[in-house]
Amino acid sequence: MKNTILITGASRGLGYCLTNKYLKDGDVVFAGVRDMTDPNIIKLKKEYPDTLIPVELDVSETNSVNRAVNSISNYTDKLDILINNAAIHNSSSFEILEKADIDDCMDVYNVNCLGAIRVVKAFIHFIRKSISAKIINISSESGSITECKREKEYDYCMSKAALNMGTKILANYLKKDNIIVLAVHPGWMRTDMGGSNARFDPYETACRLIELFKDRNDHDQPIFIDYEGNEYPW
Ligand SMILES: NC(=O)c1ccc[n+]([C@@H]2O[C@H](COP(=O)([O-])OP(=O)(O)OC[C@H]3O[C@@H](n4cnc5c(N)ncnc54)[C@H](OP(=O)(O)O)[C@@H]3O)[C@@H](O)[C@H]2O)c1
């Protein structure tokens, strides 16, 4: 059965690869992008004219998210899968405490953590219409407090730890609606964010994650997991 899916940050990296793979599998994808003239998405739209619907969506702005709700409601009133993938990792993150620009951290927090919750809030009535809905928040090992060995990257790590907390609260709240909510560490990938030395190809990661998401149907399974489905320490 075809799924209807919304993916944020679909223009490149993991978001683009997830979009591409779901389209290959025959699903309908609403691809959230900040720039509707993005060449990756224009090219993909030519390949999948009926099942790819690009939607302008900046997760850091409530007005943009609400406009995306209006656009998508022209096509559907139901989403089976929402993937909150959009994120930023500013270079200023790599400064030590004495040099860190704390005001700059607000953007990262707004996109990486509040962005996901903002999108869930706006689309929850679409998600509740699905009989087996899933909300996937793309998190990171860097959001794990237990495993943290870093001495910098306050903004990124704190934003992902906060996203994990948001995921747990959503999972508690939406269990009664049979909505599965996960925070997933995708692994270190060769994307603009991960850099060219990273371990994983993002398309291979997308394929692996999509299989993993299909297997997650039980509310008693772990919520924070890695790309192999193993529980990750909060
Ligand atoms: N790469 C890794 O090794 C790694 C490791 C662990 C976790 N992750 C997580 O995996 C996810 C994907 O990462 P990636 O490596 O694919 O990143 P990426 O290549 O940098 O791509 C980030 C995507 O997010 C979008 N984005 C940024 N700000 C946005 C906003 N305000 N509203 C909407 N979209 C926005 C970008 O859109 P534009 O093209 O418009 O900028 C782009 O499509 C992220 O959540 C990241 O934190 C990545």
Tab-separated table of C-alpha atoms and ligand atoms in Angstrom:
chain	number	residue	atom	x	y	z
A	1	MET	CA	0.000	0.000	0.000
A	2	LYS	CA	1.261	3.462	-0.894
A	3	ASN	CA	2.257	5.658	2.022
A	4	THR	CA	1.873	9.413	2.124
A	5	ILE	CA	5.015	10.930	3.571
A	6	LEU	CA	6.283	14.381	4.524
A	7	ILE	CA	10.056	14.851	4.780
A	8	THR	CA	11.624	18.111	5.950
A	9	GLY	CA	15.003	19.221	4.610
A	10	ALA	CA	14.491	17.213	1.421
A	11	SER	CA	16.777	19.261	-0.845
A	12	ARG	CA	20.020	17.399	-0.087
A	13	GLY	CA	21.777	14.901	2.142
A	14	LEU	CA	19.740	12.293	3.995
A	15	GLY	CA	16.417	14.081	3.388
A	16	TYR	CA	16.933	13.970	-0.369
A	17	CYS	CA	17.970	10.304	-0.254
A	18	LEU	CA	14.934	9.328	1.853
A	19	THR	CA	12.723	11.200	-0.620
A	20	ASN	CA	14.345	9.456	-3.579
A	21	LYS	CA	14.035	5.981	-2.035
A	22	TYR	CA	10.398	6.381	-0.966
A	23	LEU	CA	9.553	7.590	-4.493
A	24	LYS	CA	11.334	4.559	-5.982
A	25	ASP	CA	9.212	2.379	-3.689
A	26	GLY	CA	6.032	3.940	-5.099
A	27	ASP	CA	5.095	6.161	-2.176
A	28	VAL	CA	3.795	9.721	-2.376
A	29	VAL	CA	6.271	12.228	-0.941
A	30	PHE	CA	5.718	15.818	0.105
A	31	ALA	CA	9.274	17.126	0.006
A	32	GLY	CA	9.778	20.090	2.338
A	33	VAL	CA	12.315	22.500	0.847
A	34	ARG	CA	13.277	26.073	1.572
A	35	ASP	CA	13.952	26.824	-2.090
A	36	MET	CA	11.369	25.611	-4.609
A	37	THR	CA	13.885	26.172	-7.430
A	38	ASP	CA	16.359	23.727	-5.866
A	39	PRO	CA	17.931	21.806	-8.801
A	40	ASN	CA	17.913	18.432	-7.002
A	41	ILE	CA	14.183	18.632	-6.445
A	42	ILE	CA	13.389	19.977	-9.918
A	43	LYS	CA	15.279	17.035	-11.442
A	44	LEU	CA	13.526	14.510	-9.198
A	45	LYS	CA	10.127	16.044	-10.004
A	46	LYS	CA	10.732	15.296	-13.699
A	47	GLU	CA	11.266	11.636	-12.789
A	48	TYR	CA	8.258	11.427	-10.463
A	49	PRO	CA	5.805	14.078	-11.699
A	50	ASP	CA	2.764	12.510	-10.005
A	51	THR	CA	4.137	11.275	-6.697
A	52	LEU	CA	6.636	13.977	-5.716
A	53	ILE	CA	5.082	17.170	-4.421
A	54	PRO	CA	7.665	19.786	-3.409
A	55	VAL	CA	6.417	22.076	-0.653
A	56	GLU	CA	8.035	25.265	0.553
A	57	LEU	CA	8.800	24.636	4.206
A	58	ASP	CA	11.168	26.415	6.570
A	59	VAL	CA	10.834	24.596	9.879
A	60	SER	CA	12.164	27.573	11.833
A	61	GLU	CA	9.173	29.765	10.922
A	62	THR	CA	5.642	29.065	12.085
A	63	ASN	CA	4.152	31.019	9.154
A	64	SER	CA	6.092	28.915	6.668
A	65	VAL	CA	4.964	25.702	8.377
A	66	ASN	CA	1.336	26.873	8.353
A	67	ARG	CA	1.581	27.752	4.658
A	68	ALA	CA	2.905	24.235	4.029
A	69	VAL	CA	-0.161	22.830	5.820
A	70	ASN	CA	-2.385	24.782	3.417
A	71	SER	CA	-0.432	23.614	0.362
A	72	ILE	CA	-0.513	19.955	1.390
A	73	SER	CA	-4.224	20.094	2.244
A	74	ASN	CA	-4.850	20.691	-1.477
A	75	TYR	CA	-3.660	17.108	-2.046
A	76	THR	CA	-4.415	15.095	1.089
A	77	ASP	CA	-5.789	15.208	4.623
A	78	LYS	CA	-3.650	12.264	5.822
A	79	LEU	CA	0.035	11.612	6.443
A	80	ASP	CA	1.309	8.108	7.230
A	81	ILE	CA	4.896	9.122	7.935
A	82	LEU	CA	6.429	12.432	8.978
A	83	ILE	CA	10.224	12.590	8.947
A	84	ASN	CA	11.683	15.564	10.775
A	85	ASN	CA	15.075	15.569	9.108
A	86	ALA	CA	15.926	19.273	8.619
A	87	ALA	CA	18.830	20.456	10.724
A	88	ILE	CA	21.798	22.803	10.803
A	89	HIS	CA	25.223	22.482	12.351
A	90	ASN	CA	26.973	25.862	12.266
A	91	SER	CA	30.760	26.048	12.066
A	92	SER	CA	30.700	28.315	15.144
A	93	SER	CA	29.627	25.185	17.013
A	94	PHE	CA	33.221	23.961	16.910
A	95	GLU	CA	34.549	26.888	18.981
A	96	ILE	CA	35.546	26.277	22.579
A	97	LEU	CA	33.513	27.906	25.344
A	98	GLU	CA	35.554	31.117	25.448
A	99	LYS	CA	34.983	31.735	21.728
A	100	ALA	CA	31.493	30.262	21.294
A	101	ASP	CA	28.805	32.652	20.015
A	102	ILE	CA	25.940	31.813	22.353
A	103	ASP	CA	23.418	33.998	20.491
A	104	ASP	CA	24.148	31.985	17.351
A	105	CYS	CA	22.984	28.885	19.208
A	106	MET	CA	19.368	30.059	19.131
A	107	ASP	CA	19.057	29.374	15.384
A	108	VAL	CA	20.326	25.846	15.797
A	109	TYR	CA	17.931	25.187	18.646
A	110	ASN	CA	15.031	26.660	16.696
A	111	VAL	CA	15.652	24.537	13.593
A	112	ASN	CA	16.882	21.258	15.084
A	113	CYS	CA	14.587	20.909	18.046
A	114	LEU	CA	11.665	23.338	18.008
A	115	GLY	CA	11.375	22.913	14.230
A	116	ALA	CA	10.402	19.267	14.614
A	117	ILE	CA	7.819	19.965	17.320
A	118	ARG	CA	6.458	22.906	15.303
A	119	VAL	CA	5.939	20.646	12.283
A	120	VAL	CA	4.306	17.879	14.347
A	121	LYS	CA	1.934	20.401	15.918
A	122	ALA	CA	0.923	21.797	12.533
A	123	PHE	CA	0.380	18.392	10.910
A	124	ILE	CA	-0.981	16.346	13.811
A	125	HIS	CA	-4.525	16.289	12.389
A	126	PHE	CA	-3.125	14.784	9.148
A	127	ILE	CA	-1.099	12.217	11.099
A	128	ARG	CA	-4.054	11.166	13.260
A	129	LYS	CA	-5.994	10.235	10.084
A	130	SER	CA	-3.532	7.410	9.293
A	131	ILE	CA	-4.273	3.984	10.805
A	132	SER	CA	-0.553	3.291	11.371
A	133	ALA	CA	1.219	6.633	11.559
A	134	LYS	CA	4.865	7.198	12.379
A	135	ILE	CA	6.762	10.328	13.338
A	136	ILE	CA	10.504	9.939	12.855
A	137	ASN	CA	12.776	12.573	14.327
A	138	ILE	CA	16.263	12.343	12.862
A	139	SER	CA	18.394	12.771	15.948
A	140	SER	CA	22.066	12.012	16.521
A	141	GLU	CA	24.442	10.257	18.865
A	142	SER	CA	25.451	13.807	19.768
A	143	GLY	CA	22.121	14.141	21.622
A	144	SER	CA	23.065	11.350	24.023
A	145	ILE	CA	24.000	12.745	27.446
A	146	THR	CA	25.183	9.336	28.643
A	147	GLU	CA	27.655	8.891	25.789
A	148	CYS	CA	28.857	12.510	25.560
A	149	LYS	CA	32.647	12.926	25.492
A	150	ARG	CA	32.710	16.273	23.638
A	151	GLU	CA	34.054	19.528	25.034
A	152	LYS	CA	32.327	21.787	22.486
A	153	GLU	CA	29.384	21.815	19.996
A	154	TYR	CA	27.006	23.087	22.683
A	155	ASP	CA	24.324	24.189	20.234
A	156	TYR	CA	24.111	21.072	18.066
A	157	CYS	CA	24.410	18.567	20.925
A	158	MET	CA	21.970	20.427	23.162
A	159	SER	CA	19.488	20.775	20.301
A	160	LYS	CA	19.550	17.014	19.652
A	161	ALA	CA	19.265	16.190	23.382
A	162	ALA	CA	16.240	18.499	23.497
A	163	LEU	CA	14.842	16.858	20.354
A	164	ASN	CA	15.147	13.521	22.148
A	165	MET	CA	13.142	14.851	25.074
A	166	GLY	CA	10.551	16.230	22.654
A	167	THR	CA	10.381	12.812	21.017
A	168	LYS	CA	9.735	11.080	24.340
A	169	ILE	CA	6.991	13.540	25.295
A	170	LEU	CA	5.343	13.115	21.879
A	171	ALA	CA	5.611	9.312	22.173
A	172	ASN	CA	3.875	9.443	25.566
A	173	TYR	CA	1.166	11.806	24.316
A	174	LEU	CA	0.455	10.067	21.006
A	175	LYS	CA	0.525	6.437	22.190
A	176	LYS	CA	-3.248	6.490	22.715
A	177	ASP	CA	-3.613	7.436	19.022
A	178	ASN	CA	-1.402	4.465	18.053
A	179	ILE	CA	1.218	6.828	16.597
A	180	ILE	CA	4.795	5.534	16.776
A	181	VAL	CA	7.336	8.268	17.553
A	182	LEU	CA	11.083	7.638	17.225
A	183	ALA	CA	14.370	9.518	17.569
A	184	VAL	CA	16.909	7.924	15.244
A	185	HIS	CA	20.684	8.320	15.049
A	186	PRO	CA	21.371	7.758	11.330
A	187	GLY	CA	25.143	7.263	11.627
A	188	TRP	CA	27.951	9.446	10.300
A	189	MET	CA	27.122	10.143	6.645
A	190	ARG	CA	28.930	11.709	3.688
A	191	THR	CA	26.708	14.776	3.334
A	192	ASP	CA	27.348	18.522	3.512
A	193	MET	CA	26.909	18.213	7.265
A	194	GLY	CA	28.853	14.989	7.774
A	195	GLY	CA	31.721	15.802	5.387
A	196	SER	CA	33.520	13.603	2.882
A	197	ASN	CA	35.365	11.458	5.459
A	198	ALA	CA	32.204	10.115	7.010
A	199	ARG	CA	31.542	6.390	7.205
A	200	PHE	CA	28.193	5.969	5.436
A	201	ASP	CA	26.731	6.752	2.036
A	202	PRO	CA	23.491	8.696	2.678
A	203	TYR	CA	21.456	6.767	0.092
A	204	GLU	CA	22.467	3.436	1.639
A	205	THR	CA	21.564	4.891	5.018
A	206	ALA	CA	18.162	5.988	3.679
A	207	CYS	CA	17.478	2.447	2.392
A	208	ARG	CA	18.496	0.930	5.751
A	209	LEU	CA	16.414	3.412	7.759
A	210	ILE	CA	13.290	2.916	5.649
A	211	GLU	CA	13.422	-0.842	6.335
A	212	LEU	CA	13.949	-0.106	10.022
A	213	PHE	CA	10.955	2.252	10.174
A	214	LYS	CA	8.731	-0.450	8.632
A	215	ASP	CA	9.649	-2.809	11.492
A	216	ARG	CA	8.740	-0.395	14.264
A	217	ASN	CA	5.094	-0.972	15.129
A	218	ASP	CA	5.225	-1.669	18.840
A	219	HIS	CA	4.960	1.037	21.480
A	220	ASP	CA	7.075	-1.038	23.878
A	221	GLN	CA	10.147	-0.963	21.598
A	222	PRO	CA	12.908	1.563	22.365
A	223	ILE	CA	12.296	5.147	21.222
A	224	PHE	CA	15.880	6.411	20.803
A	225	ILE	CA	17.603	4.025	18.387
A	226	ASP	CA	20.559	3.906	16.032
A	227	TYR	CA	20.611	3.022	12.322
A	228	GLU	CA	20.626	-0.699	13.152
A	229	GLY	CA	17.617	-0.432	15.414
A	230	ASN	CA	19.644	-0.809	18.621
A	231	GLU	CA	18.509	1.184	21.615
A	232	TYR	CA	20.740	4.232	22.113
A	233	PRO	CA	21.389	5.619	25.605
A	234	TRP	CA	19.518	8.890	26.241
B	1	LIG	N1	25.547	13.853	8.346
B	1	LIG	C1	25.774	13.173	9.464
B	1	LIG	O1	26.830	12.539	9.637
B	1	LIG	C2	24.727	13.142	10.548
B	1	LIG	C3	24.995	12.425	11.719
B	1	LIG	C4	24.011	12.350	12.709
B	1	LIG	C5	22.799	12.973	12.508
B	1	LIG	N2	22.567	13.679	11.370
B	1	LIG	C6	21.259	14.292	11.189
B	1	LIG	O2	20.703	13.801	9.969
B	1	LIG	C7	19.831	14.806	9.400
B	1	LIG	C8	20.230	15.072	7.962
B	1	LIG	O3	21.560	15.560	7.960
B	1	LIG	P1	22.382	15.776	6.615
B	1	LIG	O4	23.749	15.312	6.892
B	1	LIG	O5	21.613	15.234	5.464
B	1	LIG	O6	22.406	17.393	6.565
B	1	LIG	P2	22.657	18.371	5.340
B	1	LIG	O7	23.284	17.655	4.210
B	1	LIG	O8	23.335	19.568	5.900
B	1	LIG	O9	21.160	18.781	4.894
B	1	LIG	C9	20.366	19.498	5.804
B	1	LIG	C10	18.980	19.695	5.212
B	1	LIG	O10	18.219	20.460	6.157
B	1	LIG	C11	17.632	21.559	5.474
B	1	LIG	N3	17.393	22.691	6.363
B	1	LIG	C12	18.290	23.437	7.063
B	1	LIG	N4	17.649	24.410	7.734
B	1	LIG	C13	16.340	24.286	7.452
B	1	LIG	C14	15.175	24.980	7.838
B	1	LIG	N5	15.220	26.058	8.655
B	1	LIG	N6	13.971	24.569	7.370
B	1	LIG	C15	13.901	23.502	6.537
B	1	LIG	N7	14.962	22.812	6.102
B	1	LIG	C16	16.171	23.196	6.572
B	1	LIG	C17	18.625	21.903	4.365
B	1	LIG	O11	17.951	22.665	3.390
B	1	LIG	P3	18.722	23.782	2.464
B	1	LIG	O12	19.251	23.021	1.289
B	1	LIG	O13	17.635	24.735	2.133
B	1	LIG	O14	19.805	24.381	3.312
B	1	LIG	C18	19.001	20.500	3.907
B	1	LIG	O15	18.027	19.983	3.050
B	1	LIG	C19	19.950	16.008	10.319
B	1	LIG	O16	18.892	15.995	11.260
B	1	LIG	C20	21.283	15.794	11.028
B	1	LIG	O17	21.342	16.471	12.270
B	1	LIG	C21	23.505	13.784	10.384
